[in-house]
CSV table of C-alpha atoms and ligand atoms in Angstrom, one decimal:
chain,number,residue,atom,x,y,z
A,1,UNK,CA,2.5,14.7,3.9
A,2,UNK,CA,0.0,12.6,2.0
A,3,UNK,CA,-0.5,9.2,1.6
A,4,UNK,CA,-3.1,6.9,-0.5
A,5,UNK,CA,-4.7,3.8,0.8
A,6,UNK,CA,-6.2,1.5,-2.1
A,7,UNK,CA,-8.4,-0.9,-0.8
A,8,UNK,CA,-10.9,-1.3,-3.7
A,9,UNK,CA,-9.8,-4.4,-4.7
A,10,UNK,CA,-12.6,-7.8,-4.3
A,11,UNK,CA,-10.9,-9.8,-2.3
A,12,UNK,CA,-11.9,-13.0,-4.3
A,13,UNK,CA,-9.2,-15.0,-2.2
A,14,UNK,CA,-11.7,-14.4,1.4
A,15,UNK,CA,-15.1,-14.9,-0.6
A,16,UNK,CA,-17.8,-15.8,1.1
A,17,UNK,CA,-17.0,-13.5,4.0
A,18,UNK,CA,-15.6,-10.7,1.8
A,19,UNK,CA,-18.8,-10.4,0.3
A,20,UNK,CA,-20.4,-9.0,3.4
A,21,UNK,CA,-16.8,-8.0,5.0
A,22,UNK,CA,-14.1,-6.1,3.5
A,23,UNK,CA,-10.7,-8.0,3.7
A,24,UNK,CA,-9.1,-4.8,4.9
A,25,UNK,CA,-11.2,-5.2,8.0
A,26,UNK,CA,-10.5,-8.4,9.0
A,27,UNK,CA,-9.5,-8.1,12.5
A,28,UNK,CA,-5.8,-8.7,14.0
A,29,UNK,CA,-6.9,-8.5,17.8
A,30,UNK,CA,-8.9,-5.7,18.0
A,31,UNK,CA,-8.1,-4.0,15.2
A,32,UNK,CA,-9.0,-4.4,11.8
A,33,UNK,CA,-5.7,-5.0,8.9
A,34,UNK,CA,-6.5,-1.4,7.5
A,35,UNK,CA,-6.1,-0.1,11.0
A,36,UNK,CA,-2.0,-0.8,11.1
A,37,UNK,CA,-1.5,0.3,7.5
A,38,UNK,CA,-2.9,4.3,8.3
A,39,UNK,CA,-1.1,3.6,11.9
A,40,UNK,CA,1.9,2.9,9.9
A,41,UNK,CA,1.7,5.8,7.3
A,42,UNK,CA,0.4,8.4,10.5
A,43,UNK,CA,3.8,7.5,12.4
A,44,UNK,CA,6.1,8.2,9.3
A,45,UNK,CA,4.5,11.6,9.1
A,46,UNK,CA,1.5,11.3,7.1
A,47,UNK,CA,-1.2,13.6,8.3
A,48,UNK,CA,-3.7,13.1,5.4
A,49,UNK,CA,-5.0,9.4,4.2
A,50,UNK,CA,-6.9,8.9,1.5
A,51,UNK,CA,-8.9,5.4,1.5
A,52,UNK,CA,-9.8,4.4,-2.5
A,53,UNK,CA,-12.9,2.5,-1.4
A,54,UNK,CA,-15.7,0.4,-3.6
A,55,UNK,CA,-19.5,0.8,-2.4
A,56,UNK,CA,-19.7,-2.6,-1.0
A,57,UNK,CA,-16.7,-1.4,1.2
A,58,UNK,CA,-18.8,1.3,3.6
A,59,UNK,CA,-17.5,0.2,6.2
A,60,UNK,CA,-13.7,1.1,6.3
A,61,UNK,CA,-15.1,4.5,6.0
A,62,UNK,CA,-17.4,4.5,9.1
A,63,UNK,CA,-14.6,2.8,11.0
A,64,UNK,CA,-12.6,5.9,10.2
A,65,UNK,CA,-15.0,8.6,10.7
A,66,UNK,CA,-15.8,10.2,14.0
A,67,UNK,CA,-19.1,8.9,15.1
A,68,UNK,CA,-20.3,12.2,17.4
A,69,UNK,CA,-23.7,10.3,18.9
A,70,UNK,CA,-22.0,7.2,19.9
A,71,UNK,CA,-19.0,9.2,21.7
A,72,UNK,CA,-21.6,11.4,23.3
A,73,UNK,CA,-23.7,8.2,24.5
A,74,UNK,CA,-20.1,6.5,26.1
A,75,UNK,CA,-18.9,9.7,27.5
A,76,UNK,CA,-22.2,10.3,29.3
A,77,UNK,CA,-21.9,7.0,30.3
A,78,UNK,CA,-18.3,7.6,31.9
A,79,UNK,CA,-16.8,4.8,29.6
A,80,UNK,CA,-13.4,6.7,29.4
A,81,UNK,CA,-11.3,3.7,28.0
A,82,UNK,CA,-13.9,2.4,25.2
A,83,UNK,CA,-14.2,6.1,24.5
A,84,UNK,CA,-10.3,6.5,24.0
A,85,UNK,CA,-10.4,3.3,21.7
A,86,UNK,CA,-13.7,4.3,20.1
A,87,UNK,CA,-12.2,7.1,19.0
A,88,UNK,CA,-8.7,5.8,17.8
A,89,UNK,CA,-9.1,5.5,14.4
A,90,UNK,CA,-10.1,8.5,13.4
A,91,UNK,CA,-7.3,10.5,15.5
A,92,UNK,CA,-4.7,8.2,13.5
A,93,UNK,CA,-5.0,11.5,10.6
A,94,UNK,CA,-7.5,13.4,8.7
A,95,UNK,CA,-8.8,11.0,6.2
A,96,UNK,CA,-10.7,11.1,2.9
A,97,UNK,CA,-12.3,8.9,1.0
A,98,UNK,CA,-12.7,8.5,-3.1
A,99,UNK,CA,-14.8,5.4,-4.9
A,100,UNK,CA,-13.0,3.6,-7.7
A,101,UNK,CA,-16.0,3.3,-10.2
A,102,UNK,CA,-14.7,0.5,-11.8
A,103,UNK,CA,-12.4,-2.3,-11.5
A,104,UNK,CA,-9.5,-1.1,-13.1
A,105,UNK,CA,-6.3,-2.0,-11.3
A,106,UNK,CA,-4.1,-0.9,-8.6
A,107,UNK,CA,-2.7,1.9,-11.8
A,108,UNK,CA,-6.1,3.4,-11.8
A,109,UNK,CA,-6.8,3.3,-8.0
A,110,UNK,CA,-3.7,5.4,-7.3
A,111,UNK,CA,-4.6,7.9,-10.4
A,112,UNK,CA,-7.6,9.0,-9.0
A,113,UNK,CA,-6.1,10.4,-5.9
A,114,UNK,CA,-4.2,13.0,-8.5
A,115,UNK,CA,-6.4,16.1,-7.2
A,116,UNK,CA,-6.0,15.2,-3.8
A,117,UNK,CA,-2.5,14.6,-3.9
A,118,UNK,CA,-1.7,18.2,-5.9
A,119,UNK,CA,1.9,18.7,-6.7
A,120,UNK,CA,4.6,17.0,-3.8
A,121,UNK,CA,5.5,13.4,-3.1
A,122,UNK,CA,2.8,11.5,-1.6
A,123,UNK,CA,3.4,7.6,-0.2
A,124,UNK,CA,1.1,4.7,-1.2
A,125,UNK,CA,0.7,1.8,0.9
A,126,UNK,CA,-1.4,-1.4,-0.2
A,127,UNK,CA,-4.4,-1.7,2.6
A,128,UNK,CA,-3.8,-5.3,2.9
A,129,UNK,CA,-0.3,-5.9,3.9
A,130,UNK,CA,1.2,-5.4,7.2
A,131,UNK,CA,4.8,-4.7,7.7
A,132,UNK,CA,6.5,-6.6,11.1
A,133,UNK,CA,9.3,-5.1,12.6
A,134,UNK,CA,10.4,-1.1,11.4
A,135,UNK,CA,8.2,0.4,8.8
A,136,UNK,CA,10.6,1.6,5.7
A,137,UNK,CA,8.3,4.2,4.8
A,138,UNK,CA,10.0,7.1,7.1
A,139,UNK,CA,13.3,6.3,5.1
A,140,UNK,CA,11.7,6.0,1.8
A,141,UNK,CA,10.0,10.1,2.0
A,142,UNK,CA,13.5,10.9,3.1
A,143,UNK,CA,14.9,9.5,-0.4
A,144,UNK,CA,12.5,11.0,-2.3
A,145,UNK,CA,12.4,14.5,-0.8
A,146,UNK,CA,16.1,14.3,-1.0
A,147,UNK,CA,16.8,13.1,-4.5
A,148,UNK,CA,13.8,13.9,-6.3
A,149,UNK,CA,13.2,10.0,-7.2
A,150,UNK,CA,10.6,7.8,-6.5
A,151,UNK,CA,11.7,5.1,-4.2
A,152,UNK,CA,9.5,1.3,-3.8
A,153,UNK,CA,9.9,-1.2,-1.1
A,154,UNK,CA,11.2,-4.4,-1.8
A,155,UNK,CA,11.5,-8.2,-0.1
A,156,UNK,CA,13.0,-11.2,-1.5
A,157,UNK,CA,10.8,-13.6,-3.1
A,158,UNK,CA,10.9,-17.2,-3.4
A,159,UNK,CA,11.1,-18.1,-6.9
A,160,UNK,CA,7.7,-20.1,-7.0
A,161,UNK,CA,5.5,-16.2,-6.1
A,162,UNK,CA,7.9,-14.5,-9.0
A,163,UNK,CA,5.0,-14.4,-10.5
A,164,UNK,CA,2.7,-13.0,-8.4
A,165,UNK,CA,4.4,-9.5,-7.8
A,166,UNK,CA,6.2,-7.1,-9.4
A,167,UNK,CA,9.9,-7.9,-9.5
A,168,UNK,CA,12.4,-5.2,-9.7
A,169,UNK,CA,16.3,-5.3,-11.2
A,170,UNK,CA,19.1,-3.0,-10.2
A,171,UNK,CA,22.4,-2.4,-8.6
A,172,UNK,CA,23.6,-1.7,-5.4
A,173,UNK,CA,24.3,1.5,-3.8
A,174,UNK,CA,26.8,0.3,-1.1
A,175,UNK,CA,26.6,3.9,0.6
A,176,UNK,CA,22.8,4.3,0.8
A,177,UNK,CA,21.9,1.0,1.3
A,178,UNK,CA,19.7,1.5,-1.4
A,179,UNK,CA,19.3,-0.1,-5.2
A,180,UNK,CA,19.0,2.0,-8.4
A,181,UNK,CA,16.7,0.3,-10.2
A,182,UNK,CA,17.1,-0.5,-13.9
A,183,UNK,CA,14.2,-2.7,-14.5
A,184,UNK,CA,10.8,-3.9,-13.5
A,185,UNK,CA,8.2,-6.2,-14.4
A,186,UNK,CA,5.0,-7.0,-13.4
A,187,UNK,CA,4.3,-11.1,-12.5
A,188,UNK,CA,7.6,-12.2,-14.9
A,189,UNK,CA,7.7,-15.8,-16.0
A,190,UNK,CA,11.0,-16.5,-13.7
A,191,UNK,CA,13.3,-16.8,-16.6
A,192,UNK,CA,12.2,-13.5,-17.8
A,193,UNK,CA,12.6,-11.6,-14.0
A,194,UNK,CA,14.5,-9.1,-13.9
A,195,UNK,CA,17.3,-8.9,-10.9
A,196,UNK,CA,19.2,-6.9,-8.0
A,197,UNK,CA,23.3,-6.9,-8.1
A,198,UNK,CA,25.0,-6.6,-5.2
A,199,UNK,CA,27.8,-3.7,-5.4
A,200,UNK,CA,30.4,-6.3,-7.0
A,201,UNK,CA,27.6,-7.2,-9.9
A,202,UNK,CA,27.0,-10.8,-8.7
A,203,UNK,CA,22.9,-11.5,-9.1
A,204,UNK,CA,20.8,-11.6,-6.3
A,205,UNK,CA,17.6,-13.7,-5.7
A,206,UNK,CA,14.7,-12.2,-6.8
A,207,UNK,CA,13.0,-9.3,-5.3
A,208,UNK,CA,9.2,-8.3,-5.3
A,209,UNK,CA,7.6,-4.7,-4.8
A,210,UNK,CA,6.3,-4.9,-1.1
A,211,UNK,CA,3.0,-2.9,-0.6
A,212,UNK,CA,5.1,0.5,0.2
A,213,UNK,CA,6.1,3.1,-2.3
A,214,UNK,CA,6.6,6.7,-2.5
A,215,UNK,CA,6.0,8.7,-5.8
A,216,UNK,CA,6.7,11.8,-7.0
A,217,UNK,CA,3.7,13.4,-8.5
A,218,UNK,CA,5.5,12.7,-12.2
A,219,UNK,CA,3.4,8.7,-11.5
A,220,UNK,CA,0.3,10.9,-12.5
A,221,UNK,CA,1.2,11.6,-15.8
A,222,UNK,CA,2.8,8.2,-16.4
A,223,UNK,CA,-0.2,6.6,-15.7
A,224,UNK,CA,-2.7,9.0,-17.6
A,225,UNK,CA,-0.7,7.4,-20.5
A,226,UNK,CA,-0.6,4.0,-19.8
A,227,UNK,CA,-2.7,1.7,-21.7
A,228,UNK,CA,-4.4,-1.4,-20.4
A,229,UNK,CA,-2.0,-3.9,-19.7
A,230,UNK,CA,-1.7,-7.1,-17.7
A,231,UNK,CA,-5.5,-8.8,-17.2
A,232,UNK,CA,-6.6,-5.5,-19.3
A,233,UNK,CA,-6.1,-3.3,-15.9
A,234,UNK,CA,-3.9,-0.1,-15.9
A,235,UNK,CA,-0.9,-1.5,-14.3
A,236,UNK,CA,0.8,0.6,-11.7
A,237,UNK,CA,3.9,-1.2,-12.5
A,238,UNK,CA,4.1,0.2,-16.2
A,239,UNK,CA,3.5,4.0,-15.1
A,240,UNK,CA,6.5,3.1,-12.4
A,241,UNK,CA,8.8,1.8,-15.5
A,242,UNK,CA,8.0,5.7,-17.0
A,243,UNK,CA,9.3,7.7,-13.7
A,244,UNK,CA,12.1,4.9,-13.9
A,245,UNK,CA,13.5,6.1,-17.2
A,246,UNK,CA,12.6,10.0,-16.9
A,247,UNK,CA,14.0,10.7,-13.2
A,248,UNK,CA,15.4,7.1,-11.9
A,249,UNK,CA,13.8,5.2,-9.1
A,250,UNK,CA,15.2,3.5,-6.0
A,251,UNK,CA,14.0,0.0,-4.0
A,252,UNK,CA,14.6,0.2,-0.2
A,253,UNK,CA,15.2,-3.5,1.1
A,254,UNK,CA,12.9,-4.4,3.9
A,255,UNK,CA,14.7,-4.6,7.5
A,256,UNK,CA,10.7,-6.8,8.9
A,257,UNK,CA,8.9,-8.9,7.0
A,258,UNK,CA,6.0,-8.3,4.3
A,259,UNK,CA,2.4,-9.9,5.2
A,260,UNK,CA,0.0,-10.2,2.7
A,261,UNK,CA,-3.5,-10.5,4.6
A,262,UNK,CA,-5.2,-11.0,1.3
A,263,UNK,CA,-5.8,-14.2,1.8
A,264,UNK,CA,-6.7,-16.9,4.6
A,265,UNK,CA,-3.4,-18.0,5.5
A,266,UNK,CA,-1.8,-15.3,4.9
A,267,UNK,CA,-4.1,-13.3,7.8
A,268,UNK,CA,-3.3,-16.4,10.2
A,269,UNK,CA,0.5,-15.2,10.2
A,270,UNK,CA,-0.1,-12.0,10.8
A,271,UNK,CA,-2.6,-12.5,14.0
A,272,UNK,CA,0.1,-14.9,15.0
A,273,UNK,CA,3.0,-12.0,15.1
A,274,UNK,CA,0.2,-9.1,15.7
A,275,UNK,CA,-1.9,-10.1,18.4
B,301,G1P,C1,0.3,-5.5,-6.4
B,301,G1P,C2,1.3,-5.0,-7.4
B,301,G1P,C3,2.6,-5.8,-7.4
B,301,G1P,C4,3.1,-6.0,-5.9
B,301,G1P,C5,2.0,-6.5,-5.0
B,301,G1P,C6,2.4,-6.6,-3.6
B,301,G1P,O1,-0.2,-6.8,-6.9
B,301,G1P,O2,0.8,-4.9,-8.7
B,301,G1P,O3,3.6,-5.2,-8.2
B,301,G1P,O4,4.3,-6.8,-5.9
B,301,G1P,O5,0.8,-5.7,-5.1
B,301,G1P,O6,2.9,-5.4,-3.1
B,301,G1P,P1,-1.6,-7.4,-6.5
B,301,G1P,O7,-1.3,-8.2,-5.2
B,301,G1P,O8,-2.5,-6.3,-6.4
B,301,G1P,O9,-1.9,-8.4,-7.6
């Protein structure tokens, strides 16, 4: 299994320290954001990451890459333990590495891992978001290699940050615990959101996309064809409302909680439940 990490983005929320340091490698303890997100994808079975990097983000890619002079210099040294932690990230899963050449939105992030990807379902998960509690990405590769649709996470969103995310509408499968989406929109007005039912059709509050998803290889396609959209970036959200209407799509609530490290205060929750 497969999964794609974009972390391209600026990180104009963190500047002045994201200019010299990527926000994915801001540090929770020891370990840098990015560090829990492959963590997270290794432990629901991916064995290959791919990181979609910018050049002024080198350094997520020499954290994950096996450093062979410094390991020699520690073992020589006997250092067994800062070997073992030296070491960590890169035994987390093979990973790869692609450079988004220009700022063109999460859509065109995730298309250029189309060759690596080949022809199966694949999970995505957004570099800077952490995910308390049980991950929903084991469930979500279960859906999708199970009913041949795509499957997002999703988390209930106040309805001030409606428009911040993408918000997704649908009903209730009481059986899977599941919804089967109907709609989607990327950062609605909140009178224009779309919205969950519950089984009996009463409307829920709204819910946002949370930083997880699982395609099918049909998202490649869909986004080859999308135009520009929102801000004038290919918007993954538009390919997402193709595979909706061709094959269906499913939201898996989240059991934990969402944390978006992307920006300051958002990083000081997450050291808070990390550390
Ligand atoms: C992206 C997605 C959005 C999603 C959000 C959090 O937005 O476009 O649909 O809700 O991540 O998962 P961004 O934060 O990149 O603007």
């Amino acid at each position: 299994m497969k999964a794609v990490l974009p972390a391209a983005g600026w990180g104009t929320r963190f500047l002045p320290i994201s200019k010299a340091v990527p926000k994915e490698m801001l540090p929770l303890g020891a370990k840098p954001v990015i560090h829990y997100v492959a963590e997270e994808a290794a432990l629901a079975g991916c064995t290959d990451i791919l990181i979609i990097l910018n050049q002024s983000k080198e350094s997520i890619r020499r954290y994950f890459e096996p450093d062979p002079v410094f390991e020699e210099i520690l073992a020589k040294a006997g250092k067994t333990k800062e070997l073992a932690a030296f070491r960590s990230p890169a035994e987390l899963a093979r990973f790869h590495f692609l450079y988004q050449p220009e700022m063109r939105g999460l859509g065109d992030a995730v298309r250029l891992a189309k060759d690596f990807i080949g022809d199966e379902p694949f999970a995505v998960l957004l570099a800077d978001t952490v995910i308390t509690g049980q991950s929903p990405l084991g469930h979500m590769l279960q859906v999708t290699a199970e009913t041949g649709r795509s499957c997002v996470s999703l988390e209930q969103c106040p309805p001030e940050r409606v428009s911040r995310y993408g918000i997704a509408g649908g009903v209730a499968d009481a059986a899977s615990g599941l919804y089967r989406l109907d709609a989607m929109e990327e950062k609605p007005a909140l009178e224009a959101a779309p919205r969950l039912r519950d089984a009996q059709g009463a409307v829920l509050a709204p819910h946002a996309f949370a930083a997880r998803y699982v395609f099918t290889p049909a998202i490649f396609p869909a986004l080859e064809a999308c135009p520009p959209g929102r801000n004038g970036e290919i918007q993954l959200t538009d390919a997402m409302r193709t595979l909706l209407r061709e094959q269906g799509f499913y939201g898996a609530p989240l059991a934990g909680k969402r944390l978006d490290i992307g920006n300051p205060q958002g990083l000081l929750e997450a050291a808070a439940l990390f550390c």
